[in-house]
CSV table of C-alpha atoms and ligand atoms in Angstrom, one decimal:
chain,number,residue,atom,x,y,z
T,1,THR,CA,0.0,0.0,0.0
T,2,MET,CA,1.0,3.6,-0.5
T,3,LYS,CA,1.6,5.9,2.4
T,4,GLY,CA,0.9,9.6,2.0
T,5,ILE,CA,-1.9,9.4,-0.5
T,6,GLU,CA,-3.7,12.2,1.3
T,7,THR,CA,-0.9,14.5,0.1
T,8,LEU,CA,-1.5,13.5,-3.5
T,9,VAL,CA,-5.3,13.7,-3.5
T,10,ARG,CA,-6.5,16.6,-1.5
T,11,GLU,CA,-9.8,18.4,-0.6
T,12,SER,CA,-12.2,15.6,-1.7
T,13,GLY,CA,-10.3,15.1,-4.9
T,14,ALA,CA,-10.4,18.8,-6.0
T,15,TYR,CA,-6.6,18.9,-6.2
T,16,VAL,CA,-4.5,16.0,-7.4
T,17,SER,CA,-0.7,16.0,-7.5
T,18,ARG,CA,0.6,15.5,-11.0
T,19,ARG,CA,3.0,12.9,-9.7
T,20,VAL,CA,0.1,10.5,-9.9
T,21,PHE,CA,0.4,10.8,-13.7
T,22,SER,CA,4.2,10.2,-13.9
T,23,ASP,CA,5.8,8.6,-10.8
T,24,ALA,CA,7.1,5.1,-11.4
T,25,ASP,CA,6.5,4.0,-7.7
T,26,ILE,CA,2.9,5.2,-7.7
T,27,TYR,CA,2.4,3.3,-11.0
T,28,LYS,CA,3.8,0.1,-9.6
T,29,ASN,CA,1.5,0.4,-6.6
T,30,GLU,CA,-1.5,0.9,-8.9
T,31,LEU,CA,-0.9,-2.3,-10.7
T,32,GLU,CA,-1.2,-4.1,-7.4
T,33,ASN,CA,-3.7,-2.0,-5.5
T,34,VAL,CA,-6.0,-0.9,-8.3
T,35,PHE,CA,-5.6,-3.5,-11.1
T,36,GLY,CA,-5.1,-6.3,-8.6
T,37,ARG,CA,-8.4,-5.7,-6.9
T,38,THR,CA,-11.0,-4.0,-9.1
T,39,TRP,CA,-13.4,-5.6,-11.5
T,40,GLN,CA,-12.2,-5.0,-15.0
T,41,PHE,CA,-14.2,-5.5,-18.2
T,42,VAL,CA,-12.9,-8.4,-20.3
T,43,ALA,CA,-15.6,-9.1,-22.9
T,44,HIS,CA,-19.2,-8.6,-24.0
T,45,ASP,CA,-21.4,-11.6,-24.6
T,46,THR,CA,-21.7,-10.8,-28.3
T,47,GLN,CA,-17.9,-10.8,-28.8
T,48,LEU,CA,-17.8,-14.6,-28.0
T,49,PRO,CA,-21.0,-16.1,-29.4
T,50,LYS,CA,-19.9,-19.7,-29.9
T,51,SER,CA,-18.2,-22.3,-27.7
T,52,GLY,CA,-14.4,-22.1,-28.2
T,53,ASP,CA,-14.6,-18.4,-29.2
T,54,PHE,CA,-11.8,-16.5,-27.5
T,55,LEU,CA,-10.2,-13.1,-27.3
T,56,THR,CA,-7.1,-11.7,-25.7
T,57,THR,CA,-7.0,-8.6,-23.5
T,58,PHE,CA,-5.2,-7.2,-20.5
T,59,MET,CA,-5.8,-6.7,-16.8
T,60,GLY,CA,-3.3,-4.1,-15.7
T,61,GLU,CA,-0.2,-5.2,-17.6
T,62,ASP,CA,-1.1,-8.9,-17.4
T,63,PRO,CA,-2.2,-10.5,-20.7
T,64,VAL,CA,-5.5,-12.3,-20.3
T,65,LEU,CA,-7.2,-15.0,-22.4
T,66,VAL,CA,-11.0,-15.0,-22.3
T,67,ILE,CA,-12.8,-18.1,-23.7
T,68,ARG,CA,-16.4,-19.2,-24.2
T,69,GLN,CA,-16.7,-22.7,-22.6
T,70,GLU,CA,-18.7,-25.7,-23.8
T,71,ASP,CA,-21.3,-25.1,-21.2
T,72,GLY,CA,-21.8,-21.5,-22.5
T,73,SER,CA,-20.0,-19.9,-19.6
T,74,ILE,CA,-17.1,-17.4,-20.0
T,75,ARG,CA,-13.8,-18.1,-18.3
T,76,ALA,CA,-10.6,-16.0,-18.1
T,77,PHE,CA,-7.0,-17.2,-17.7
T,78,LEU,CA,-3.6,-15.5,-17.5
T,79,ASN,CA,-2.4,-15.7,-21.1
T,80,ALA,CA,0.9,-17.1,-19.9
T,81,CYS,CA,2.1,-20.7,-20.4
T,82,SER,CA,2.3,-22.3,-17.0
T,83,HIS,CA,5.6,-24.1,-17.9
T,84,ARG,CA,8.0,-21.0,-18.2
T,85,GLY,CA,5.7,-18.2,-18.9
T,86,PRO,CA,5.6,-17.1,-22.5
T,87,LEU,CA,2.5,-15.5,-24.0
T,88,LEU,CA,0.4,-18.5,-24.8
T,89,CYS,CA,-2.1,-17.1,-27.4
T,90,MET,CA,-0.8,-14.4,-29.7
T,91,ALA,CA,-4.1,-13.9,-31.7
T,92,GLU,CA,-6.4,-11.1,-30.8
T,93,GLU,CA,-9.5,-13.3,-31.3
T,94,GLY,CA,-10.6,-16.6,-32.9
T,95,ASN,CA,-12.0,-20.0,-32.1
T,96,ALA,CA,-10.0,-22.9,-30.8
T,97,LYS,CA,-10.4,-26.2,-29.0
T,98,SER,CA,-7.0,-26.0,-27.4
T,99,PHE,CA,-4.0,-23.7,-27.2
T,100,SER,CA,-0.5,-24.9,-27.8
T,101,CYS,CA,2.6,-23.1,-26.4
T,102,PRO,CA,5.1,-22.2,-29.1
T,103,TYR,CA,8.1,-22.8,-26.8
T,104,HIS,CA,8.0,-26.5,-25.8
T,105,GLY,CA,4.5,-27.5,-27.1
T,106,TRP,CA,2.5,-27.9,-23.9
T,107,VAL,CA,-1.2,-28.0,-24.9
T,108,PHE,CA,-4.0,-26.4,-22.8
T,109,GLY,CA,-7.7,-27.0,-23.2
T,110,ALA,CA,-10.3,-24.2,-23.5
T,111,ASP,CA,-11.0,-24.8,-19.8
T,112,GLY,CA,-7.4,-24.1,-18.9
T,113,THR,CA,-6.4,-27.7,-18.1
T,114,LEU,CA,-3.1,-29.0,-19.3
T,115,LEU,CA,-4.0,-31.6,-21.8
T,116,ASN,CA,-0.8,-32.8,-23.4
T,117,VAL,CA,2.9,-32.5,-22.7
T,118,PRO,CA,5.5,-33.7,-25.2
T,119,ARG,CA,7.8,-36.4,-23.7
T,120,GLU,CA,5.6,-37.0,-20.7
T,121,GLY,CA,6.9,-40.5,-20.3
T,122,GLY,CA,10.2,-42.3,-20.1
T,123,ASP,CA,11.8,-40.2,-22.9
T,124,GLY,CA,11.4,-37.0,-20.7
T,125,TYR,CA,9.3,-36.5,-17.6
T,126,HIS,CA,9.1,-40.2,-16.6
T,127,HIS,CA,5.4,-39.8,-15.8
T,128,GLN,CA,6.4,-37.7,-12.8
T,129,LEU,CA,4.6,-34.5,-13.9
T,130,ASP,CA,1.3,-33.9,-12.2
T,131,LYS,CA,-0.6,-32.3,-15.1
T,132,GLY,CA,-3.5,-31.5,-12.8
T,133,GLN,CA,-1.3,-29.0,-11.0
T,134,TRP,CA,-0.1,-27.2,-14.1
T,135,GLY,CA,-3.2,-25.8,-15.8
T,136,LEU,CA,-3.5,-22.1,-16.7
T,137,GLN,CA,-4.1,-19.7,-13.9
T,138,SER,CA,-7.9,-19.1,-13.8
T,139,ILE,CA,-9.2,-15.6,-13.0
T,140,ARG,CA,-12.6,-14.9,-11.3
T,141,VAL,CA,-15.3,-13.8,-13.8
T,142,GLU,CA,-18.8,-12.4,-13.2
T,143,SER,CA,-21.3,-10.8,-15.5
T,144,TYR,CA,-23.9,-8.1,-15.6
T,145,LYS,CA,-26.3,-7.6,-18.5
T,146,GLY,CA,-24.0,-9.2,-21.0
T,147,LEU,CA,-20.8,-7.5,-19.7
T,148,TYR,CA,-18.1,-9.9,-18.3
T,149,PHE,CA,-15.7,-8.5,-15.8
T,150,ALA,CA,-12.8,-10.3,-14.1
T,151,ASN,CA,-11.0,-9.8,-10.8
T,152,PHE,CA,-7.7,-11.1,-9.5
T,153,ASP,CA,-8.8,-10.7,-5.8
T,154,PRO,CA,-10.7,-13.6,-4.3
T,155,ALA,CA,-11.6,-11.2,-1.4
T,156,ALA,CA,-13.3,-8.7,-3.7
T,157,PRO,CA,-17.1,-8.2,-3.3
T,158,SER,CA,-19.4,-9.6,-6.1
T,159,LEU,CA,-19.5,-7.6,-9.4
T,160,ARG,CA,-23.1,-6.7,-8.6
T,161,ASP,CA,-22.0,-5.1,-5.3
T,162,TYR,CA,-19.0,-3.4,-6.9
T,163,LEU,CA,-21.3,-1.7,-9.4
T,164,GLY,CA,-23.9,-0.9,-6.7
T,165,ASP,CA,-26.5,1.7,-7.7
T,166,PHE,CA,-24.3,2.6,-10.7
T,167,ALA,CA,-25.9,-0.4,-12.5
T,168,TRP,CA,-29.1,1.7,-12.7
T,169,TYR,CA,-27.3,4.0,-15.1
T,170,LEU,CA,-25.5,1.2,-16.9
T,171,ASP,CA,-28.8,-0.3,-17.8
T,172,ALA,CA,-29.7,2.7,-20.0
T,173,ILE,CA,-26.9,1.9,-22.4
T,174,PHE,CA,-26.4,-1.9,-22.0
T,175,ASP,CA,-30.0,-2.9,-21.5
T,176,PRO,CA,-32.1,-0.3,-23.3
T,177,LEU,CA,-34.5,-2.9,-24.8
T,178,PRO,CA,-35.0,-6.6,-24.0
T,179,ALA,CA,-32.8,-7.7,-26.9
T,180,GLY,CA,-29.8,-5.8,-25.4
T,181,VAL,CA,-26.8,-4.5,-27.3
T,182,GLU,CA,-24.1,-5.8,-29.5
T,183,PHE,CA,-20.3,-5.1,-29.9
T,184,LEU,CA,-19.7,-4.6,-33.6
T,185,GLY,CA,-16.9,-4.2,-36.1
T,186,GLY,CA,-14.0,-5.7,-34.1
T,187,THR,CA,-11.6,-3.8,-31.8
T,188,MET,CA,-9.7,-0.7,-32.8
T,189,ARG,CA,-6.5,-0.1,-30.9
T,190,GLN,CA,-4.0,2.6,-30.4
T,191,ARG,CA,-1.0,3.5,-28.1
T,192,LEU,CA,-0.8,6.8,-26.4
T,193,LYS,CA,2.2,8.4,-24.7
T,194,CYS,CA,0.5,9.4,-21.5
T,195,ASN,CA,-0.5,7.9,-18.1
T,196,TRP,CA,-3.6,5.7,-18.3
T,197,LYS,CA,-5.6,7.9,-15.9
T,198,ILE,CA,-5.3,10.9,-18.2
T,199,ALA,CA,-7.0,8.9,-21.0
T,200,ALA,CA,-9.6,7.5,-18.5
T,201,GLU,CA,-10.5,10.8,-16.8
T,202,ASN,CA,-11.2,12.4,-20.2
T,203,ILE,CA,-14.3,10.2,-20.6
T,204,VAL,CA,-15.2,9.3,-17.0
T,205,ALA,CA,-15.6,13.0,-16.1
T,206,ASP,CA,-14.6,15.6,-18.7
T,207,THR,CA,-17.6,17.2,-20.5
T,208,TYR,CA,-16.0,20.6,-20.1
T,209,HIS,CA,-13.3,20.0,-22.7
T,210,VAL,CA,-15.8,19.5,-25.5
T,211,LEU,CA,-16.4,23.2,-25.7
T,212,ALA,CA,-12.8,24.2,-26.4
T,213,ALA,CA,-10.9,21.1,-27.5
T,214,HIS,CA,-13.6,20.0,-30.0
T,215,ALA,CA,-14.9,23.4,-31.1
T,216,VAL,CA,-13.7,23.1,-34.6
T,217,ALA,CA,-14.8,19.5,-35.0
T,218,VAL,CA,-18.2,20.2,-33.6
T,219,GLY,CA,-18.5,23.2,-36.0
T,220,VAL,CA,-17.5,21.0,-39.0
T,221,CYS,CA,-20.0,18.3,-38.1
T,222,MET,CA,-23.0,20.6,-37.2
T,223,GLY,CA,-22.6,23.0,-40.1
T,224,ASP,CA,-25.6,25.3,-39.9
T,225,ARG,CA,-28.3,22.7,-39.2
T,226,GLY,CA,-29.1,24.3,-35.9
T,227,MET,CA,-29.2,21.2,-33.7
T,228,GLN,CA,-27.8,21.1,-30.2
T,229,ILE,CA,-25.6,18.4,-28.7
T,230,GLY,CA,-26.9,18.8,-25.2
T,231,ILE,CA,-24.1,20.7,-23.4
T,232,GLU,CA,-25.0,24.2,-24.6
T,233,VAL,CA,-26.1,26.5,-21.8
T,234,GLY,CA,-28.2,29.2,-23.4
T,235,GLU,CA,-31.1,30.1,-21.1
T,236,LYS,CA,-31.0,26.8,-19.2
T,237,THR,CA,-30.6,27.1,-15.5
T,238,ASP,CA,-32.1,24.0,-13.9
T,239,VAL,CA,-29.9,21.0,-13.3
T,240,ASP,CA,-32.0,18.6,-15.4
T,241,ALA,CA,-31.9,20.9,-18.5
T,242,LEU,CA,-28.1,21.3,-18.0
T,243,GLY,CA,-27.7,17.5,-17.7
T,244,ILE,CA,-26.2,15.7,-14.7
T,245,SER,CA,-23.0,14.4,-13.4
T,246,ALA,CA,-23.4,11.4,-11.0
T,247,THR,CA,-20.6,9.7,-9.1
T,248,ILE,CA,-20.8,6.4,-7.2
T,249,ASP,CA,-17.8,4.6,-5.9
T,250,GLY,CA,-15.5,6.1,-8.5
T,251,HIS,CA,-17.8,5.2,-11.4
T,252,GLY,CA,-18.9,8.3,-13.4
T,253,TRP,CA,-22.0,9.2,-15.4
T,254,ASN,CA,-22.4,12.5,-17.3
T,255,ALA,CA,-25.6,12.8,-19.3
T,256,ASN,CA,-28.5,14.8,-20.6
T,257,PHE,CA,-32.2,13.9,-20.7
T,258,ASP,CA,-33.1,15.3,-24.2
T,259,GLY,CA,-33.2,11.9,-25.9
T,260,GLN,CA,-31.4,13.0,-29.1
T,261,GLY,CA,-28.2,14.9,-28.3
T,262,ILE,CA,-26.0,12.1,-29.7
T,263,PHE,CA,-27.2,12.6,-33.2
T,264,GLY,CA,-26.5,16.3,-33.5
T,265,LEU,CA,-23.0,15.5,-34.9
T,266,PHE,CA,-24.1,12.7,-37.2
T,267,LYS,CA,-23.9,13.2,-41.0
T,268,ASP,CA,-27.7,12.7,-41.3
T,269,PRO,CA,-29.5,12.7,-38.0
T,270,ALA,CA,-32.9,12.0,-39.5
T,271,PRO,CA,-33.0,8.2,-39.6
T,272,TRP,CA,-31.5,8.0,-36.1
T,273,LEU,CA,-34.1,10.4,-34.7
T,274,ALA,CA,-36.8,8.4,-36.4
T,275,TYR,CA,-35.4,5.2,-34.9
T,276,VAL,CA,-35.2,6.4,-31.3
T,277,ASN,CA,-38.6,8.2,-31.5
T,278,ARG,CA,-40.1,5.0,-32.8
T,279,GLN,CA,-38.6,3.0,-29.9
T,280,ARG,CA,-39.2,5.6,-27.2
T,281,GLN,CA,-42.3,3.9,-25.8
T,282,ARG,CA,-40.4,0.6,-25.6
T,283,TYR,CA,-37.6,2.3,-23.7
T,284,ILE,CA,-40.1,3.8,-21.3
T,285,GLU,CA,-41.6,0.4,-20.7
T,286,HIS,CA,-38.3,-1.3,-20.2
T,287,LEU,CA,-36.4,1.4,-18.3
T,288,GLY,CA,-39.1,3.6,-16.8
T,289,GLU,CA,-39.8,7.3,-17.7
T,290,ARG,CA,-36.6,8.8,-16.2
T,291,ARG,CA,-33.9,6.5,-17.7
T,292,ALA,CA,-35.7,6.2,-21.0
T,293,TRP,CA,-34.6,9.7,-21.8
T,294,PHE,CA,-30.9,8.9,-21.5
T,295,VAL,CA,-31.3,6.8,-24.7
T,296,GLY,CA,-30.2,9.1,-27.6
T,297,SER,CA,-28.9,11.7,-25.1
T,298,SER,CA,-25.2,12.7,-25.0
T,299,ILE,CA,-23.5,10.6,-22.3
T,300,ASP,CA,-20.0,10.0,-21.2
T,301,GLY,CA,-18.8,8.0,-18.3
T,302,GLY,CA,-17.2,4.8,-17.1
T,303,VAL,CA,-16.9,2.0,-14.6
T,304,PHE,CA,-13.9,2.5,-12.3
T,305,PRO,CA,-11.1,2.2,-13.2
T,306,ASN,CA,-10.8,1.8,-17.0
T,307,PHE,CA,-14.0,0.8,-18.8
T,308,LEU,CA,-15.5,3.8,-20.5
T,309,PHE,CA,-18.3,4.7,-22.8
T,310,VAL,CA,-19.5,7.5,-25.1
T,311,PRO,CA,-22.7,5.9,-26.6
T,312,GLY,CA,-22.9,6.7,-30.3
T,313,PHE,CA,-19.1,7.5,-30.5
T,314,THR,CA,-17.2,4.5,-29.1
T,315,PHE,CA,-16.9,2.4,-26.0
T,316,ARG,CA,-13.3,1.7,-24.8
T,317,GLN,CA,-10.9,0.4,-22.2
T,318,ILE,CA,-7.6,1.9,-21.2
T,319,HIS,CA,-4.8,-0.5,-20.5
T,320,PRO,CA,-1.7,0.8,-18.6
T,321,LYS,CA,1.7,0.2,-20.3
T,322,GLY,CA,4.1,1.9,-17.9
T,323,PRO,CA,3.7,5.3,-16.1
T,324,ASN,CA,3.8,7.2,-19.4
T,325,GLU,CA,2.1,5.0,-21.9
T,326,CYS,CA,-1.3,3.4,-22.4
T,327,GLU,CA,-3.2,1.3,-24.9
T,328,ILE,CA,-6.7,2.1,-25.8
T,329,ALA,CA,-9.1,-0.6,-27.1
T,330,MET,CA,-12.3,0.7,-28.7
T,331,TRP,CA,-15.5,-0.8,-29.8
T,332,THR,CA,-18.7,0.2,-31.6
T,333,VAL,CA,-21.8,-0.7,-29.5
T,334,VAL,CA,-25.3,-0.7,-30.9
T,335,GLU,CA,-28.8,-1.9,-29.9
T,336,ARG,CA,-29.3,-5.3,-31.4
T,337,ASP,CA,-32.7,-4.2,-32.7
T,338,LEU,CA,-31.1,-1.4,-34.8
T,339,PRO,CA,-31.7,-1.9,-38.6
T,340,PRO,CA,-28.6,-3.3,-40.4
T,341,ASP,CA,-27.9,-0.2,-42.5
T,342,LEU,CA,-27.8,1.9,-39.3
T,343,LYS,CA,-25.5,-0.6,-37.7
T,344,ARG,CA,-23.1,-0.3,-40.6
T,345,GLU,CA,-23.4,3.5,-40.5
T,346,MET,CA,-22.5,3.5,-36.7
T,347,VAL,CA,-19.3,1.5,-37.3
T,348,ARG,CA,-18.2,4.0,-39.9
T,349,PHE,CA,-19.3,7.0,-37.8
T,350,ASN,CA,-17.4,5.7,-34.7
T,351,ALA,CA,-14.2,5.4,-36.8
T,352,ARG,CA,-14.7,8.9,-38.2
T,353,MET,CA,-15.3,10.5,-34.8
T,354,LEU,CA,-13.6,8.7,-31.9
T,355,GLY,CA,-11.8,6.0,-33.8
T,356,THR,CA,-8.0,5.8,-33.8
T,357,SER,CA,-7.7,8.7,-36.3
T,358,GLY,CA,-11.1,10.1,-35.7
T,359,MET,CA,-11.7,13.9,-35.7
T,360,PHE,CA,-12.5,14.1,-32.0
T,361,GLU,CA,-10.0,11.4,-30.9
T,362,THR,CA,-7.1,13.2,-32.4
T,363,ASP,CA,-8.1,16.4,-30.6
T,364,ASP,CA,-8.1,14.4,-27.3
T,365,CYS,CA,-4.9,12.5,-27.9
T,366,ALA,CA,-3.0,15.8,-28.7
T,367,ASN,CA,-4.1,17.3,-25.4
T,368,MET,CA,-3.4,14.1,-23.4
T,369,GLU,CA,0.1,13.8,-24.7
T,370,ARG,CA,0.7,17.5,-24.0
T,371,ILE,CA,-0.2,16.7,-20.4
T,372,ALA,CA,2.4,13.9,-20.3
T,373,MET,CA,5.1,16.4,-21.5
T,374,THR,CA,4.8,18.6,-18.4
T,375,VAL,CA,3.9,16.1,-15.6
T,376,ASN,CA,7.1,14.3,-16.3
T,377,ALA,CA,9.3,17.4,-16.0
T,378,THR,CA,10.9,18.3,-12.7
T,379,GLN,CA,9.0,21.5,-11.9
T,380,GLY,CA,5.8,20.5,-13.6
T,381,SER,CA,5.5,17.2,-11.6
T,382,ARG,CA,5.3,19.3,-8.4
T,383,ARG,CA,2.1,21.1,-9.5
T,384,ASP,CA,-1.4,20.0,-8.7
T,385,SER,CA,-4.1,19.5,-11.3
T,386,HIS,CA,-7.4,21.4,-10.7
T,387,TYR,CA,-10.7,19.5,-10.4
T,388,ALA,CA,-12.5,22.0,-8.2
T,389,MET,CA,-15.3,23.1,-10.6
T,390,GLY,CA,-18.6,22.9,-8.6
T,391,LEU,CA,-16.8,21.7,-5.4
T,392,GLY,CA,-19.3,21.5,-2.6
T,393,ARG,CA,-22.4,21.6,-4.9
T,394,GLU,CA,-22.8,17.8,-5.2
T,395,ARG,CA,-26.1,16.6,-3.7
T,396,GLU,CA,-27.9,13.4,-3.1
T,397,ARG,CA,-31.3,13.3,-4.8
T,398,SER,CA,-34.3,11.1,-4.3
T,399,ASP,CA,-34.9,10.5,-8.0
T,400,LEU,CA,-31.3,9.6,-9.1
T,401,PRO,CA,-28.7,7.4,-7.4
T,402,GLY,CA,-25.2,8.8,-6.5
T,403,LEU,CA,-23.8,12.2,-5.7
T,404,ILE,CA,-25.2,14.6,-8.3
T,405,ASP,CA,-24.4,18.0,-9.8
T,406,GLN,CA,-25.0,19.6,-13.2
T,407,ARG,CA,-23.2,18.0,-16.1
T,408,VAL,CA,-20.4,20.5,-16.7
T,409,SER,CA,-18.7,20.1,-13.3
T,410,ASP,CA,-15.8,18.2,-11.9
T,411,THR,CA,-18.0,16.0,-9.7
T,412,CYS,CA,-17.0,12.7,-11.5
T,413,PHE,CA,-13.3,13.6,-11.4
T,414,ARG,CA,-13.4,14.1,-7.7
T,415,GLY,CA,-15.3,10.8,-7.2
T,416,TYR,CA,-12.8,9.0,-9.4
T,417,TYR,CA,-9.7,10.3,-7.6
T,418,ARG,CA,-11.3,9.8,-4.1
T,419,ARG,CA,-11.9,6.2,-5.1
T,420,TRP,CA,-8.4,5.8,-6.6
T,421,ALA,CA,-7.0,7.0,-3.2
T,422,GLU,CA,-9.1,4.5,-1.3
T,423,PHE,CA,-7.7,1.7,-3.4
T,424,MET,CA,-4.1,2.9,-3.1
T,425,GLN,CA,-4.3,3.2,0.7
T,426,ALA,CA,-6.2,0.1,1.6
T,427,GLU,CA,-4.4,-3.0,2.9
T,428,SER,CA,-7.2,-5.2,1.6
T,429,TRP,CA,-10.8,-5.1,0.4
T,430,ARG,CA,-12.0,-5.0,4.1
T,431,GLU,CA,-10.8,-1.3,4.1
T,432,ILE,CA,-12.5,-0.3,0.9
T,433,PRO,CA,-16.1,1.0,1.4
T,434,LEU,CA,-19.0,0.4,-0.9
T,435,ALA,CA,-21.7,3.1,-1.2
T,436,PRO,CA,-25.0,1.9,0.5
T,437,ARG,CA,-27.4,0.6,-2.2
T,438,LYS,CA,-30.8,2.2,-2.4
T,439,LEU,CA,-32.1,0.5,-5.5
T,440,THR,CA,-32.7,-3.3,-6.1
Q,501,LIG,FE1,5.3,-23.2,-22.7
Q,501,LIG,FE2,7.5,-24.5,-22.3
Q,501,LIG,S1,7.2,-22.5,-22.0
Q,501,LIG,S2,5.7,-25.2,-23.1
């Protein structure tokens, strides 16, 4: 555990030392205390439809292999040969009955068992190798609404408890209709030269940057069609019209209730507006009157620490690759009921906007790498980053779970860094609190 965290994250998360974005010791501790204990997204149901389907991902810096089993369940393993440790599966995804190590040829089943060892008998191991002891290291997996998360810590609470009341928000994007959603078009990946939290906070919490960082891109996309994207202020004064920020146990949700803000930047919003308006009654029946209006609204947020979403633009995960580098994996996510031509259009649109070379993504990456330039320098690393917008205005509300303020505020940053500090300080999960759950 890390001593002195309270000097790094101060005043309820309003000021955070820039050392947390560059220091190698802090980073090493994070791999243990954050990535060794939190529930991390590993796959969506629709990425692995058939038995034997697999994909490779990461938890912290550990390569992980995720496989659909014969009984339909999903299991995850360290993607490391149990003999001497090389990466076992080098493919990003595929279908396989077994996995053979390229080094000495040990063969593992889809359930992680060691099936076959060359020279197991008198010409090698003399039948003294207990294959039952040398299967792949299995990792705990649990699911919520088609999302599979994994956790290295046997003492961690259940995924459902970890998500707590935040699940109420997640339903609006992962369970908007009974048919659910689908991950489409494969995985886009890119490397970025900045600390993983800089890439994560941008989406967990940062609506404010859209106004300046993306001003040109927004202008190009909107032209003069006169739509709004949901973060304009104008005459709006009440919190619901301004949108909300909600933070629960480090998870963040920043959203509007207009039911159409996503589509303001689309090439042709008309068929999308027609689709959500046609479905609106079904959203209301499935999600209730309040949450139904999240569908189609501009939203950004994430599950602590690194699973993030901007519905309509891309869903993503940030993998740490050292204190000053990260890898972003991105997906297009759509409702399964969406007509096929709109599904195809969403894949293209996601690539154009928040794909690896998308108009909005490149704005963000430039700013994130500019942060990395100063937080690693001697004087710059001694400064604090400022997350004090709206400090003290967060409120509990009877109609929405979490601590709430208007959308353009630093509420979700503060929640995120308070949670980060809790994980960094705790000896074990016994010292990590979970917000009391109000909803079932
Ligand atoms: Fe994999 Fe030897 S390291 S079989």
